[in-house]
mmCIF file of N, CA, C and O in Angstrom:
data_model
loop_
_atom_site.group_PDB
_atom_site.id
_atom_site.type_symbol
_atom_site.label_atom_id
_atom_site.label_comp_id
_atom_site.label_asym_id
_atom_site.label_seq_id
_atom_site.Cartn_x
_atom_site.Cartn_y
_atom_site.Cartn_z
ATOM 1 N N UNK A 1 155.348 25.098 126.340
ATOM 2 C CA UNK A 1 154.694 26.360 126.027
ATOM 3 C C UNK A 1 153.565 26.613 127.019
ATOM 4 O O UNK A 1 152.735 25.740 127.272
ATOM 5 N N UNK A 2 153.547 27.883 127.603
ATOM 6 C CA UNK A 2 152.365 27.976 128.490
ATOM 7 C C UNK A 2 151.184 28.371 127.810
ATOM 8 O O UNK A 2 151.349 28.882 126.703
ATOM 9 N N UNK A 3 149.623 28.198 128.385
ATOM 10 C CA UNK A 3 148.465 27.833 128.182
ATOM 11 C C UNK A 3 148.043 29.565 128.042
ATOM 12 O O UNK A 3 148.200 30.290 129.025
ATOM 13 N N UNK A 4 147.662 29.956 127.121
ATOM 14 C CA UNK A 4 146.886 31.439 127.063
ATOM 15 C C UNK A 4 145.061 31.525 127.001
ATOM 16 O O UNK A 4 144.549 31.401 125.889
ATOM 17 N N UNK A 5 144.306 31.702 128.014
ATOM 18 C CA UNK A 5 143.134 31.579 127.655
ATOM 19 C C UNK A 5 142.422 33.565 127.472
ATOM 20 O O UNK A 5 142.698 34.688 127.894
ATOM 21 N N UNK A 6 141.576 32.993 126.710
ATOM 22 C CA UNK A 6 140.409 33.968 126.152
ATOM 23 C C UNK A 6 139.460 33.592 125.820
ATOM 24 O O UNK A 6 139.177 32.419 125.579
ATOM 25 N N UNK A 7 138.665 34.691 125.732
ATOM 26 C CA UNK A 7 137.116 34.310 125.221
ATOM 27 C C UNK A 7 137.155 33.749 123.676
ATOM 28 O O UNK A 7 137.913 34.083 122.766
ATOM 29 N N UNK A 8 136.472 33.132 123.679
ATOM 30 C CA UNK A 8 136.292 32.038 122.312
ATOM 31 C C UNK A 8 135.683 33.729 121.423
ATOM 32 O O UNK A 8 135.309 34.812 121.872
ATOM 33 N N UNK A 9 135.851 33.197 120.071
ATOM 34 C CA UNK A 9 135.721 33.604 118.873
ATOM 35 C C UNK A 9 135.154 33.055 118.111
ATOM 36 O O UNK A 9 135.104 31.825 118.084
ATOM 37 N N UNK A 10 134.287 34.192 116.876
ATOM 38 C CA UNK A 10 133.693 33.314 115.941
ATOM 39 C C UNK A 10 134.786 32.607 115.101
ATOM 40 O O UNK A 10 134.422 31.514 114.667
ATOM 41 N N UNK A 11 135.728 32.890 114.858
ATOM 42 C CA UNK A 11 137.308 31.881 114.027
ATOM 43 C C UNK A 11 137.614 30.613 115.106
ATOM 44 O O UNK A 11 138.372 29.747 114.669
ATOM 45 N N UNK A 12 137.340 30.515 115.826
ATOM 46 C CA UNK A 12 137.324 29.187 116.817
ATOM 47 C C UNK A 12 136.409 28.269 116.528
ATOM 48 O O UNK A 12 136.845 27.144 116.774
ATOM 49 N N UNK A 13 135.376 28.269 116.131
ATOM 50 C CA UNK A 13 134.472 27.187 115.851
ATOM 51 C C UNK A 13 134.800 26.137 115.026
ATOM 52 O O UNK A 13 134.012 25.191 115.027
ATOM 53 N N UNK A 14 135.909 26.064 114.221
ATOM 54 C CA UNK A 14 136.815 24.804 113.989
ATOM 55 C C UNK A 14 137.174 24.461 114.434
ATOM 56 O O UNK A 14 137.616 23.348 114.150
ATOM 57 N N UNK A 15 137.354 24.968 115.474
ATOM 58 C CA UNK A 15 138.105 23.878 116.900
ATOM 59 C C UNK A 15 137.707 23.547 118.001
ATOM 60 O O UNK A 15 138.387 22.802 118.707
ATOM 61 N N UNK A 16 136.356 24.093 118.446
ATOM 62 C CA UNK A 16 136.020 24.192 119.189
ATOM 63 C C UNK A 16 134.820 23.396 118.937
ATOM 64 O O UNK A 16 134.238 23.133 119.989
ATOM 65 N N UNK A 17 134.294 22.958 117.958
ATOM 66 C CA UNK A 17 133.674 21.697 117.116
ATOM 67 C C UNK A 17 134.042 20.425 117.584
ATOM 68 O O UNK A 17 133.118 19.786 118.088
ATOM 69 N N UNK A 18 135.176 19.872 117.550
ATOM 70 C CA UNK A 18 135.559 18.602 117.705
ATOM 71 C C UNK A 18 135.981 18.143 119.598
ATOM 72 O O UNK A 18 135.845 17.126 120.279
ATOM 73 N N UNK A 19 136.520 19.519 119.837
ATOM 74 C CA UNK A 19 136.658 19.556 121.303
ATOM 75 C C UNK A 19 135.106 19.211 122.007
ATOM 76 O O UNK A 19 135.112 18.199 122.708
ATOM 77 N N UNK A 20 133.932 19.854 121.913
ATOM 78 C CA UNK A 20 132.804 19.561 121.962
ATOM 79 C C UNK A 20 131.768 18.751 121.802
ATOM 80 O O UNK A 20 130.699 18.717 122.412
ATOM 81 N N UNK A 21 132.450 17.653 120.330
ATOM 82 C CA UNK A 21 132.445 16.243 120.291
ATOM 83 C C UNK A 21 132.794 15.490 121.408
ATOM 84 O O UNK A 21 132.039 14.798 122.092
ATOM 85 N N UNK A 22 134.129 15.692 121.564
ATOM 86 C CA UNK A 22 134.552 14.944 122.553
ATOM 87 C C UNK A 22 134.312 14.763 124.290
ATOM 88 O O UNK A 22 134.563 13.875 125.105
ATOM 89 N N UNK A 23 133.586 16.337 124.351
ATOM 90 C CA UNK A 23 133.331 16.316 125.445
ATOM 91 C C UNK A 23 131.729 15.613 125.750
ATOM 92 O O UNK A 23 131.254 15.364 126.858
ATOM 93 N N UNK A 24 131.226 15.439 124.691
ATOM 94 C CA UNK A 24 129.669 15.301 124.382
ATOM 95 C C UNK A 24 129.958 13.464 124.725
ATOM 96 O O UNK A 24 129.379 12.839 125.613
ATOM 97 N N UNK A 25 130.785 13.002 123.953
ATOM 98 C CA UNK A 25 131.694 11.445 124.088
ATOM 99 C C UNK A 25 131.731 10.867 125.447
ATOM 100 O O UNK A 25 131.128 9.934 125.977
ATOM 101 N N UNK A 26 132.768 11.844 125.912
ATOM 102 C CA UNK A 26 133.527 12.026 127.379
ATOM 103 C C UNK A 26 132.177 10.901 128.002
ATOM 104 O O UNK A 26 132.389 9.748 128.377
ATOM 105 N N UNK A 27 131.140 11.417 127.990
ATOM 106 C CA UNK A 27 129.885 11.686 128.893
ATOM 107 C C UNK A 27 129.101 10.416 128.466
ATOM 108 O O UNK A 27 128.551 9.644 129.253
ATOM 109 N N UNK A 28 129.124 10.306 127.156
ATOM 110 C CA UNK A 28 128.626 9.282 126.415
ATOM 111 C C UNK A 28 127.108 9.335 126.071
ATOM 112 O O UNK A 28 126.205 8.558 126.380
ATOM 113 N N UNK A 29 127.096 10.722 125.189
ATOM 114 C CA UNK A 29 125.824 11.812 124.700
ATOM 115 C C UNK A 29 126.109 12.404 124.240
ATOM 116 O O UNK A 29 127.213 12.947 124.275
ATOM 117 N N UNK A 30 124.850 12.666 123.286
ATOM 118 C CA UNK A 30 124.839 13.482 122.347
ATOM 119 C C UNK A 30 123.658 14.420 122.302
ATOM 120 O O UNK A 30 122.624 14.310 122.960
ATOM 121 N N UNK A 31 124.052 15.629 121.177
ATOM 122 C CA UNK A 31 122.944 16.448 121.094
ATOM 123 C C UNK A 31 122.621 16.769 119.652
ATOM 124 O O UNK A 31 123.575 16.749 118.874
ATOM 125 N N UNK A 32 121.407 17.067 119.167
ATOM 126 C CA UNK A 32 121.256 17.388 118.269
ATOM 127 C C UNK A 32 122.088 18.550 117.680
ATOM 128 O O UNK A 32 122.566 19.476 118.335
ATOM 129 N N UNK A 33 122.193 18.354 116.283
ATOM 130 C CA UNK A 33 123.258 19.703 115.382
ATOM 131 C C UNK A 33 122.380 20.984 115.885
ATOM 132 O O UNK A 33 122.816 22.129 115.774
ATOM 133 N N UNK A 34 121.232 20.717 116.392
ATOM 134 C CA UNK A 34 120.501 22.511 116.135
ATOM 135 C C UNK A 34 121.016 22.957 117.733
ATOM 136 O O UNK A 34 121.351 24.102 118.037
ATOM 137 N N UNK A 35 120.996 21.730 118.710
ATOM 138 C CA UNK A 35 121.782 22.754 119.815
ATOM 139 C C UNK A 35 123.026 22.829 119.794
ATOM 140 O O UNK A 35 123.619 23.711 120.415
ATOM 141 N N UNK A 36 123.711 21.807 118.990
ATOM 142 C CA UNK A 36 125.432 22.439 118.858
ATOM 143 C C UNK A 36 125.624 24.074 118.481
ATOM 144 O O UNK A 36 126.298 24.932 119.050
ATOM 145 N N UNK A 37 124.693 24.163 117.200
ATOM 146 C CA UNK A 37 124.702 25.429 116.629
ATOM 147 C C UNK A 37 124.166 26.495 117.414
ATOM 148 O O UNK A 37 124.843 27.507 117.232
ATOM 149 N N UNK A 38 123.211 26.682 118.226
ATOM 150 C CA UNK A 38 122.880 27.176 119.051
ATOM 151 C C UNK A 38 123.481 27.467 120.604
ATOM 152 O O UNK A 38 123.480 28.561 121.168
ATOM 153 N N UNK A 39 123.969 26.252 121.114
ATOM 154 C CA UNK A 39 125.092 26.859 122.082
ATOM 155 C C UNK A 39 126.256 27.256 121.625
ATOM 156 O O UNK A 39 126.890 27.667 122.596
ATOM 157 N N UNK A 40 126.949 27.365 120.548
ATOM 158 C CA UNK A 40 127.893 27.353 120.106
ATOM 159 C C UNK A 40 127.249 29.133 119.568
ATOM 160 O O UNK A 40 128.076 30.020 119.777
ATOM 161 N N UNK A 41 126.298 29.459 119.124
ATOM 162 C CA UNK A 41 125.504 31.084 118.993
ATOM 163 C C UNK A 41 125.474 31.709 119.972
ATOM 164 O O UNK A 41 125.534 32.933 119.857
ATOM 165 N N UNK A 42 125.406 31.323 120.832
ATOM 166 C CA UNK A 42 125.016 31.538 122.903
ATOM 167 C C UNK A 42 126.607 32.105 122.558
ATOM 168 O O UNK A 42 126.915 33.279 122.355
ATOM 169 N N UNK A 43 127.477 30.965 122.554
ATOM 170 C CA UNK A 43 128.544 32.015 123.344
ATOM 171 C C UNK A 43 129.142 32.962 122.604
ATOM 172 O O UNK A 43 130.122 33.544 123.069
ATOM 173 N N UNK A 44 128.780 33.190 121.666
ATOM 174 C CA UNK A 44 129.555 33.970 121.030
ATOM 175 C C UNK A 44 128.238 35.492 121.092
ATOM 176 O O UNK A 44 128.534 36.613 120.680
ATOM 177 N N UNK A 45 127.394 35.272 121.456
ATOM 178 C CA UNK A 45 126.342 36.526 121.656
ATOM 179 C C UNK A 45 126.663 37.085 123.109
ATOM 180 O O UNK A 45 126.614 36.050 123.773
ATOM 181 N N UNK A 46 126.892 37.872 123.784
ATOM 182 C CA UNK A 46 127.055 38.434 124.857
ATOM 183 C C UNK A 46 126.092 39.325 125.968
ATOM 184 O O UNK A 46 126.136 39.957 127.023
ATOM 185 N N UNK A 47 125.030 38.776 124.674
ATOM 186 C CA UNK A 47 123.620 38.883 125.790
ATOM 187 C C UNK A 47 123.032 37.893 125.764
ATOM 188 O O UNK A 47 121.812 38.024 125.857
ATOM 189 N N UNK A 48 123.503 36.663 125.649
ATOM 190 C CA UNK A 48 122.662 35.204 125.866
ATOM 191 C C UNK A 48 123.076 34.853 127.361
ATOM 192 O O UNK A 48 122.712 33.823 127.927
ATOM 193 N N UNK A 49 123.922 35.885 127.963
ATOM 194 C CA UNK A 49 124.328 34.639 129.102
ATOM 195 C C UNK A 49 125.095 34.043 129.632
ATOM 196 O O UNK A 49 125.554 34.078 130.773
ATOM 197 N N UNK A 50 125.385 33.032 128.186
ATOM 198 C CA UNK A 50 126.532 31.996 128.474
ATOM 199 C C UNK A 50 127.694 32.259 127.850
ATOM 200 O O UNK A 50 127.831 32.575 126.668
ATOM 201 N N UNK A 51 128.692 32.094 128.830
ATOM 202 C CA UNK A 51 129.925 32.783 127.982
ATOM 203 C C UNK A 51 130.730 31.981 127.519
ATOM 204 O O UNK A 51 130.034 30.988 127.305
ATOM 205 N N UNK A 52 132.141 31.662 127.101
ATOM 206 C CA UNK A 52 132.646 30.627 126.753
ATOM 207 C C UNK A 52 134.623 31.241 126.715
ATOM 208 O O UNK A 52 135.234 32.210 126.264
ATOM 209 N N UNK A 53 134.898 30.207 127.340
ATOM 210 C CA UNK A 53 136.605 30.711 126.937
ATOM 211 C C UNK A 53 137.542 29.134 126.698
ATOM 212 O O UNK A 53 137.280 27.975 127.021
ATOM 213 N N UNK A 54 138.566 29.685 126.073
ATOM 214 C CA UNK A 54 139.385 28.411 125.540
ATOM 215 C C UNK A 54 140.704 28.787 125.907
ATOM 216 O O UNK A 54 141.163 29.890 126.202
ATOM 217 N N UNK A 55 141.310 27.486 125.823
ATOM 218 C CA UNK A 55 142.618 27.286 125.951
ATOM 219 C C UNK A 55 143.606 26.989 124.857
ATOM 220 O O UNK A 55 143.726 26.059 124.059
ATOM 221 N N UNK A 56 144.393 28.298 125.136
ATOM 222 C CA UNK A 56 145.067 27.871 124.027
ATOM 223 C C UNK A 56 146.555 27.767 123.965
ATOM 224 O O UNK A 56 147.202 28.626 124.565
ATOM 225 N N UNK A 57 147.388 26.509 123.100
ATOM 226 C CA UNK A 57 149.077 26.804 123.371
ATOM 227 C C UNK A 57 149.392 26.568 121.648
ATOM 228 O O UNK A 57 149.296 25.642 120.842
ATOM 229 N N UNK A 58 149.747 27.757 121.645
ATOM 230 C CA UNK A 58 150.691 27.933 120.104
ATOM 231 C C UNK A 58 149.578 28.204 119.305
ATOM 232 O O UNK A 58 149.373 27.789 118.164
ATOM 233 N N UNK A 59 148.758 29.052 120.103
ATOM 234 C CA UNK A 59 147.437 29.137 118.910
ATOM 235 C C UNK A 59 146.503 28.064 118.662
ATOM 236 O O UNK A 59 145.615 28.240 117.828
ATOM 237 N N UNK A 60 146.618 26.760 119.412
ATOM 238 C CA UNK A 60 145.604 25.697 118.889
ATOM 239 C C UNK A 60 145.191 25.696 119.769
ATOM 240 O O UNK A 60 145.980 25.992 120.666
ATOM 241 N N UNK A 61 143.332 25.303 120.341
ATOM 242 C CA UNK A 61 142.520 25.561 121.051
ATOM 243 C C UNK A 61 142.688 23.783 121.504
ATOM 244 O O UNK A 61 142.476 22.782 120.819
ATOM 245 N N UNK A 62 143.085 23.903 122.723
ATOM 246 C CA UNK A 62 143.578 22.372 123.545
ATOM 247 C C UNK A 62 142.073 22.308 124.424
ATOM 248 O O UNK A 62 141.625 21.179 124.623
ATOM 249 N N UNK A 63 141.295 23.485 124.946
ATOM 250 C CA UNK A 63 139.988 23.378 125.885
ATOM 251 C C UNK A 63 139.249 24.371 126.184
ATOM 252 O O UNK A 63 139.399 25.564 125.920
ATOM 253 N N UNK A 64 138.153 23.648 126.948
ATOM 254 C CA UNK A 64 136.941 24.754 127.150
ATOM 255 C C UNK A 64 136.466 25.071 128.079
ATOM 256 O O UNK A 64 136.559 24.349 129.072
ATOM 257 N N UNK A 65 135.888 26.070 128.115
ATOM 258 C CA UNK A 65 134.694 26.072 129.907
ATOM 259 C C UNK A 65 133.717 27.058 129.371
ATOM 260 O O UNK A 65 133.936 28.201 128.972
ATOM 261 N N UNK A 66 132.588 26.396 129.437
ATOM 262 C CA UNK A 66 131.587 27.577 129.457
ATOM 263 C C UNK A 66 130.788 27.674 130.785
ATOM 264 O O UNK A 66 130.714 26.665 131.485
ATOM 265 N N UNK A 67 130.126 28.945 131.214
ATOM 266 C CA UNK A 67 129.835 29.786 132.253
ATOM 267 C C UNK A 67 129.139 30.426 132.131
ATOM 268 O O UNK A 67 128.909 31.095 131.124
ATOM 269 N N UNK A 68 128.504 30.414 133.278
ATOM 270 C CA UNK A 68 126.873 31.740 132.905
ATOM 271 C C UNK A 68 126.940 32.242 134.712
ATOM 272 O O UNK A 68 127.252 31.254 135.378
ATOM 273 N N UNK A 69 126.830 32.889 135.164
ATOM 274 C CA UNK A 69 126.191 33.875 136.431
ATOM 275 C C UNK A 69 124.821 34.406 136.422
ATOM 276 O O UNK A 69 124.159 35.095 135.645
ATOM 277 N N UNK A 70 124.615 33.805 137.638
ATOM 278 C CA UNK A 70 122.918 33.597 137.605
ATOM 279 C C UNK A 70 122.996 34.122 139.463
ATOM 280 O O UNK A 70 123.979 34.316 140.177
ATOM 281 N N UNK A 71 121.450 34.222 139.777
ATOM 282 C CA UNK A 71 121.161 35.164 141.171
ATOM 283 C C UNK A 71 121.176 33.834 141.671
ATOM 284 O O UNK A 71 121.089 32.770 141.057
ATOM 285 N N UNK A 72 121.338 34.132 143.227
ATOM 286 C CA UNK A 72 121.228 32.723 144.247
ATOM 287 C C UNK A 72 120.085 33.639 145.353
ATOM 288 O O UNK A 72 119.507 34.724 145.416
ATOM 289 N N UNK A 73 120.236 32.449 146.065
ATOM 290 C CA UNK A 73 119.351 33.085 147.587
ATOM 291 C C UNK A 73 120.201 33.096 149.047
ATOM 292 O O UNK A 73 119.964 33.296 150.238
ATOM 293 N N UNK A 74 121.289 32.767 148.222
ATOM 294 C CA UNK A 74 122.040 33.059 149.660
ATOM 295 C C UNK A 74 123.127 34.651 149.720
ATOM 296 O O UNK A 74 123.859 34.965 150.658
ATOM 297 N N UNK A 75 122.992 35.164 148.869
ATOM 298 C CA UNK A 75 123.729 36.335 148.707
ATOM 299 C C UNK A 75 122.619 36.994 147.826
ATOM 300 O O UNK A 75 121.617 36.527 147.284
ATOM 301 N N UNK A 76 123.426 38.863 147.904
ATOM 302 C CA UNK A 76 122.976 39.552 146.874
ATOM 303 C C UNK A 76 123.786 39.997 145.579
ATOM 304 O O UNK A 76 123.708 41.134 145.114
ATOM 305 N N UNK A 77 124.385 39.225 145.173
ATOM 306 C CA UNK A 77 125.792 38.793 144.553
ATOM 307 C C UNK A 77 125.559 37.695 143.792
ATOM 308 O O UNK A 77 124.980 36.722 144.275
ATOM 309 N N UNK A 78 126.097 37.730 142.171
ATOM 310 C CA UNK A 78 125.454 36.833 141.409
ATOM 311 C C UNK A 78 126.815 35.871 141.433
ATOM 312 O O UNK A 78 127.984 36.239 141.548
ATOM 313 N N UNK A 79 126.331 34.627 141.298
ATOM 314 C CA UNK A 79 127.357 33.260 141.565
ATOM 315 C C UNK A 79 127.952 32.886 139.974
ATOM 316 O O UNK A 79 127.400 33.442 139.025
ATOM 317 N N UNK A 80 128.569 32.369 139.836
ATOM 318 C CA UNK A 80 129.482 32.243 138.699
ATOM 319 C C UNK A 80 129.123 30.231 138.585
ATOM 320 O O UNK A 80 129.467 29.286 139.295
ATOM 321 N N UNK A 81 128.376 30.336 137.451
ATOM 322 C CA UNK A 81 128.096 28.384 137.427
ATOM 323 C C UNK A 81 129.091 27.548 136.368
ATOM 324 O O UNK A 81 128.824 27.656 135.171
ATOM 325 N N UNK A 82 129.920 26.944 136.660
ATOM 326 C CA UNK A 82 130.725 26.098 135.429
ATOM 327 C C UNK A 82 129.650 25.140 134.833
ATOM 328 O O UNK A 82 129.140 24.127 135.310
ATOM 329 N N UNK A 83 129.525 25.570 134.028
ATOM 330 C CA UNK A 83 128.476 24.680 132.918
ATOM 331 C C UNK A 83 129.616 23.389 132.094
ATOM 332 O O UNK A 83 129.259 22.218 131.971
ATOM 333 N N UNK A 84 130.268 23.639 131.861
ATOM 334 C CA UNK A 84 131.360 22.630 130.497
ATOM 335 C C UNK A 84 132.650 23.170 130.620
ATOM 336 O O UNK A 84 132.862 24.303 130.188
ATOM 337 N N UNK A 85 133.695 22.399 131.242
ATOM 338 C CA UNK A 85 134.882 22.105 130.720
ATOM 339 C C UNK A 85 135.386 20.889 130.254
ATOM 340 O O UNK A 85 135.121 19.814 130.792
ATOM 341 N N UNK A 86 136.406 21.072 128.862
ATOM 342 C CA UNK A 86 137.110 20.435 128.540
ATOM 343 C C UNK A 86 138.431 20.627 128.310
ATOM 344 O O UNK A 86 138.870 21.777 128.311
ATOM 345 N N UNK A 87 139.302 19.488 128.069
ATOM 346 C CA UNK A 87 140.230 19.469 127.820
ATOM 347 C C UNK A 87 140.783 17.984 127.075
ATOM 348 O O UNK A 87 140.493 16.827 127.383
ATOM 349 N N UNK A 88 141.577 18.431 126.114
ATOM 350 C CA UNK A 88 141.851 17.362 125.028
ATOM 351 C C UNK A 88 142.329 16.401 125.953
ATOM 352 O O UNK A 88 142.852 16.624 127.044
ATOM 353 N N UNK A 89 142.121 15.416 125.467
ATOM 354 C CA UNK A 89 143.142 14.054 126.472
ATOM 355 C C UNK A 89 144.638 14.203 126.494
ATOM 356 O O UNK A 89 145.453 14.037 127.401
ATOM 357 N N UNK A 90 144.789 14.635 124.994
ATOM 358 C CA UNK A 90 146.527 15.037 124.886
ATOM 359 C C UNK A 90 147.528 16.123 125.588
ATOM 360 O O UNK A 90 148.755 16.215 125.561
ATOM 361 N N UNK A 91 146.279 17.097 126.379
ATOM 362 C CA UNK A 91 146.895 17.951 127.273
ATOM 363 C C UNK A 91 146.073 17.847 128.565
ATOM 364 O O UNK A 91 145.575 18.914 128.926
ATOM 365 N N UNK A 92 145.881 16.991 129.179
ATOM 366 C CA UNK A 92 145.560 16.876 129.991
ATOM 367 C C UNK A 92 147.100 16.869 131.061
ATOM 368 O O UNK A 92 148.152 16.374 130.657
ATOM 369 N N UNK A 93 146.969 17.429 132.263
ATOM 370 C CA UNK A 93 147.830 17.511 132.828
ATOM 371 C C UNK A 93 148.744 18.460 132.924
ATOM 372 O O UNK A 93 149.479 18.715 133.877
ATOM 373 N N UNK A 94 148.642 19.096 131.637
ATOM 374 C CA UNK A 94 149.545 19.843 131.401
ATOM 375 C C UNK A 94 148.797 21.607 131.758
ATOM 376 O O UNK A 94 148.596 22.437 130.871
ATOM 377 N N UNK A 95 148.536 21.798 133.056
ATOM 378 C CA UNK A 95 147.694 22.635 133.433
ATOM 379 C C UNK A 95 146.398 23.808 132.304
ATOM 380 O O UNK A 95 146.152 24.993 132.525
ATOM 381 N N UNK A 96 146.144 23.428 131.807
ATOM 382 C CA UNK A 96 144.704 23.662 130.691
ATOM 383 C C UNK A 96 144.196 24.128 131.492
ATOM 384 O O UNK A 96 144.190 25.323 131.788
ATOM 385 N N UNK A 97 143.218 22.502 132.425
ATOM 386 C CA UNK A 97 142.016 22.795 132.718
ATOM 387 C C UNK A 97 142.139 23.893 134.192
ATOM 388 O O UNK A 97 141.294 24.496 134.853
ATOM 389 N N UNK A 98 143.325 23.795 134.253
ATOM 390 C CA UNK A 98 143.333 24.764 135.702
ATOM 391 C C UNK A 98 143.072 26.262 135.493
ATOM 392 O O UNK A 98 142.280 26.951 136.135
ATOM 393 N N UNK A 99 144.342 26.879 133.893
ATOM 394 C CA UNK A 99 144.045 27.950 133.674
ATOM 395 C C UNK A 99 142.551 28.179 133.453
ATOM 396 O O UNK A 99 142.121 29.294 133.751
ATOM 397 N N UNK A 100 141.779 27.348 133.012
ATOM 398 C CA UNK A 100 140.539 27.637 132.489
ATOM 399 C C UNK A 100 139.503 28.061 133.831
ATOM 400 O O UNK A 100 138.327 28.365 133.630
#
């Protein structure tokens, strides 16, 4: 089945919960519940900034990337920053993190 991404949703945060665990794992860190809840508010507000999109096959959210665009000094053109991707271990490979 191929990989469909979109912007995350407030109905995603069940899944996008444990994916976020894991990526927090991945790293071997953690954050307090008030910034889970809070970046996890960020992306779903569309004037915070940070945006957020997932991956999804058959409707289940397999990964993530969140992103913010911010000014540089080498252009007058705002740059696009990958803040967080993930991708489940179980689809890894299976092009996710590319669509993302």
């Amino acid at each position: 089945m191929p990989v469909r991404v979109r912007p995350l949703a407030a109905s995603d945060h069940e899944a996008w919960l444990p994916l976020w665990r894991g990526y927090l794992q991945f790293y071997k860190t953690s954050v307090p519940d008030t910034v889970t809840d809070t970046t996890w508010g960020r992306l779903l507000d569309p004037e915070s900034g940070i945006f957020g999109f997932g991956a999804f096959r058959e409707d289940r959210l397999v990964g993530f990337v969140h992103f913010l665009y911010h000014p540089v000094t080498w252009s007058v053109s705002e740059r696009c920053y990958l803040e967080d991707l993930f991708v489940h271990p179980d689809e890894r490979n299976s092009g996710a993190g590319r669509a993302l």
